[in-house]
Structure formats: C-alpha cells, structure tokens
Tab-separated table of C-alpha atoms in Angstrom:
chain	number	residue	atom	x	y	z
E	16	MET	CA	31.893	-9.889	-103.084
E	17	LYS	CA	31.878	-11.698	-106.404
E	18	TYR	CA	30.349	-9.977	-109.410
E	19	THR	CA	28.539	-13.064	-110.657
E	20	LEU	CA	24.944	-13.969	-111.360
E	21	GLY	CA	24.824	-17.727	-111.088
E	22	LYS	CA	22.125	-20.290	-111.591
E	23	ASP	CA	21.270	-20.416	-107.879
E	24	GLU	CA	20.656	-16.658	-107.766
E	25	LYS	CA	18.046	-16.703	-110.526
E	26	LEU	CA	14.361	-16.869	-109.686
E	27	LYS	CA	13.001	-19.927	-111.477
E	28	SER	CA	10.344	-21.471	-109.235
E	29	ARG	CA	6.846	-20.979	-110.632
E	30	LYS	CA	5.418	-21.121	-107.090
E	31	LEU	CA	7.750	-18.382	-105.864
E	32	ILE	CA	7.008	-16.214	-108.907
E	33	GLU	CA	3.235	-16.558	-108.407
E	34	HIS	CA	3.663	-15.813	-104.706
E	35	LEU	CA	5.783	-12.765	-105.561
E	36	PHE	CA	3.236	-11.306	-107.993
E	37	GLY	CA	0.382	-12.071	-105.602
E	38	GLU	CA	1.814	-10.637	-102.395
E	39	GLY	CA	4.902	-8.653	-103.391
E	40	LYS	CA	5.499	-4.970	-102.767
E	41	ARG	CA	6.586	-2.571	-105.499
E	42	VAL	CA	9.205	0.125	-105.944
E	43	LYS	CA	9.235	2.151	-109.160
E	44	SER	CA	11.734	4.397	-110.868
E	45	PHE	CA	10.750	4.853	-114.495
E	46	PRO	CA	11.316	2.788	-116.613
E	47	LEU	CA	12.068	0.098	-114.034
E	48	GLN	CA	9.758	-1.530	-111.545
E	49	LEU	CA	10.945	-3.792	-108.729
E	50	ILE	CA	8.565	-6.273	-107.145
E	51	TYR	CA	10.016	-7.775	-103.982
E	52	LEU	CA	8.979	-10.119	-101.207
E	53	GLN	CA	10.748	-11.270	-98.090
E	54	ILE	CA	10.907	-15.052	-97.853
E	55	SER	CA	11.736	-17.455	-95.073
E	56	HIS	CA	13.470	-20.015	-97.249
E	57	ASP	CA	17.176	-20.428	-96.557
E	58	SER	CA	19.472	-20.259	-99.520
E	59	GLU	CA	23.145	-19.695	-100.125
E	60	PHE	CA	22.191	-16.375	-101.717
E	61	PRO	CA	20.207	-13.678	-99.892
E	62	ILE	CA	18.421	-12.622	-103.089
E	63	LYS	CA	16.803	-14.564	-105.918
E	64	VAL	CA	16.144	-12.391	-108.927
E	65	GLY	CA	14.199	-12.427	-112.200
E	66	PHE	CA	14.020	-10.004	-115.113
E	67	SER	CA	11.075	-9.277	-117.383
E	68	VAL	CA	10.426	-7.146	-120.449
E	69	PRO	CA	6.756	-7.555	-121.440
E	70	LYS	CA	5.932	-8.315	-125.070
E	71	ARG	CA	3.152	-5.741	-124.811
E	72	VAL	CA	5.776	-3.026	-124.203
E	73	VAL	CA	8.646	-4.125	-126.494
E	74	LYS	CA	7.412	-6.014	-129.551
E	75	LEU	CA	10.576	-7.562	-130.986
E	76	ALA	CA	12.118	-10.521	-129.149
E	77	VAL	CA	15.592	-9.351	-130.155
E	78	ASP	CA	15.033	-6.034	-128.382
E	79	ARG	CA	13.453	-7.683	-125.310
E	80	ASN	CA	16.423	-10.023	-124.983
E	81	ARG	CA	18.934	-7.172	-125.369
E	82	ILE	CA	17.188	-5.169	-122.632
E	83	LYS	CA	17.121	-8.220	-120.338
E	84	ARG	CA	20.858	-8.765	-120.923
E	85	MET	CA	21.544	-5.143	-120.009
E	86	MET	CA	19.330	-5.448	-116.916
E	87	ARG	CA	21.157	-8.596	-115.768
E	88	GLU	CA	24.518	-6.900	-116.278
E	89	ALA	CA	23.483	-3.737	-114.407
E	90	TYR	CA	22.143	-5.863	-111.540
E	91	ARG	CA	25.226	-8.099	-111.454
E	92	LEU	CA	27.613	-5.163	-111.144
E	93	ASN	CA	25.556	-3.272	-108.551
E	94	LYS	CA	23.974	-5.997	-106.411
E	95	TYR	CA	26.526	-5.351	-103.672
E	96	LEU	CA	24.553	-2.178	-102.838
E	97	ILE	CA	21.694	-4.373	-101.643
E	98	SER	CA	23.286	-7.616	-100.501
E	99	GLU	CA	25.536	-5.834	-97.993
E	100	ASN	CA	22.570	-4.032	-96.417
E	101	ILE	CA	19.943	-6.749	-95.968
E	102	LYS	CA	19.820	-9.541	-93.441
E	103	GLU	CA	16.779	-11.535	-94.583
E	104	PRO	CA	16.372	-13.386	-97.908
E	105	TYR	CA	14.271	-11.696	-100.614
E	106	ILE	CA	12.958	-12.522	-104.053
E	107	PHE	CA	13.038	-9.799	-106.711
E	108	MET	CA	11.480	-9.303	-110.126
E	109	PHE	CA	12.662	-6.379	-112.228
E	110	ILE	CA	10.212	-5.292	-114.933
E	111	TYR	CA	11.129	-2.881	-117.710
E	112	THR	CA	8.165	-0.623	-118.573
E	113	SER	CA	9.283	1.763	-121.348
E	114	LYS	CA	8.886	1.395	-125.099
E	115	GLU	CA	12.297	2.975	-125.794
E	116	GLU	CA	15.446	0.905	-125.624
E	117	PRO	CA	17.690	2.292	-122.865
E	118	LYS	CA	21.362	3.122	-122.936
E	119	TYR	CA	23.308	0.914	-120.557
E	120	ALA	CA	24.652	3.840	-118.486
E	121	ASP	CA	21.119	5.178	-117.966
E	122	LEU	CA	19.846	1.742	-116.990
E	123	GLU	CA	22.647	1.323	-114.454
E	124	GLU	CA	21.757	4.667	-112.825
E	125	ILE	CA	18.102	3.649	-112.665
E	126	PHE	CA	19.083	0.373	-110.956
E	127	LYS	CA	20.998	2.347	-108.330
E	128	LYS	CA	17.948	4.585	-107.738
E	129	VAL	CA	15.684	1.551	-107.380
E	130	PHE	CA	18.120	-0.038	-104.911
E	131	VAL	CA	18.158	3.126	-102.789
E	132	LYS	CA	14.345	3.314	-102.835
E	133	PHE	CA	14.112	-0.373	-101.899
E	134	LEU	CA	16.512	0.001	-98.973
E	135	SER	CA	14.700	3.073	-97.651
E	136	LYS	CA	11.340	1.317	-97.988
E	137	ILE	CA	12.400	-1.785	-96.053
E	138	GLU	CA	14.050	0.494	-93.496
E	139	GLU	CA	10.791	2.375	-92.891
E	140	ASP	CA	8.792	-0.874	-92.865
E	141	GLY	CA	11.236	-2.350	-90.349
E	142	GLN	CA	11.713	-5.500	-92.444
E	143	ASN	CA	15.479	-5.430	-92.465
C-alpha cells in the first residue's frame, strides 16, 4: 500500500459532491464529520475523498488551509485502515467542525475513530 494521495483520489466532480451531500450518510467523532456514499462508478481507487473546513467555523483562510493540510496528511497515512476492508467504491467528504485548531496527533486519533465507526456502520448496514 502506497502512502500517497494523488490527483485521481481527490473528489473534484461537482455532480458527485452534490450527490454526496444530498444522499450521503454521516459518521461523527467530534470535531470531525465524515459524509460517505457508495458509488457504482469504477475507478482505479476505491475511495475518492474531499476535505472541508467551513469559513463559518474557522474565520482565517490561513488556519482553514493548515487544518485541511493536517486532515489530508492524517488521511493519507491512515487510509489503509479503510481501503483494505472495503470492496465497493465510496466517496468521502471530511468536514472539520470545531473552532479550535487541532494538534496533529489528536487529529490522527480522531481519523482512526471515524474509520472504525465507518467500518462498523457499513458492516451493520451490509454494504460491504
């Protein structure tokens, strides 16, 4: 497993993003929220992912960008926890919901918690 987050893994399609926010399911572990949706579209990567820090929550663009960089890094290093355990392709959007800027170690632990919650939720829904 490569620890990369390439262009093809990023969620960029406006249609897919609208579809995700319209019909996606949510998993929360404060201060992180994961919106996910199973898709039928075949891709080289099983997961397409996006990251968001709302301007309403974190006012300064510098801080929003720093949090998004930390989120991308935490995802990149821990995505193996999910990609090894799912069979169908998914689209993800991670949303940061706290006003405080996180420490990277805390954010990484929260990502792991969200991944565990996601896997247990798709297991109980029988979507895997």
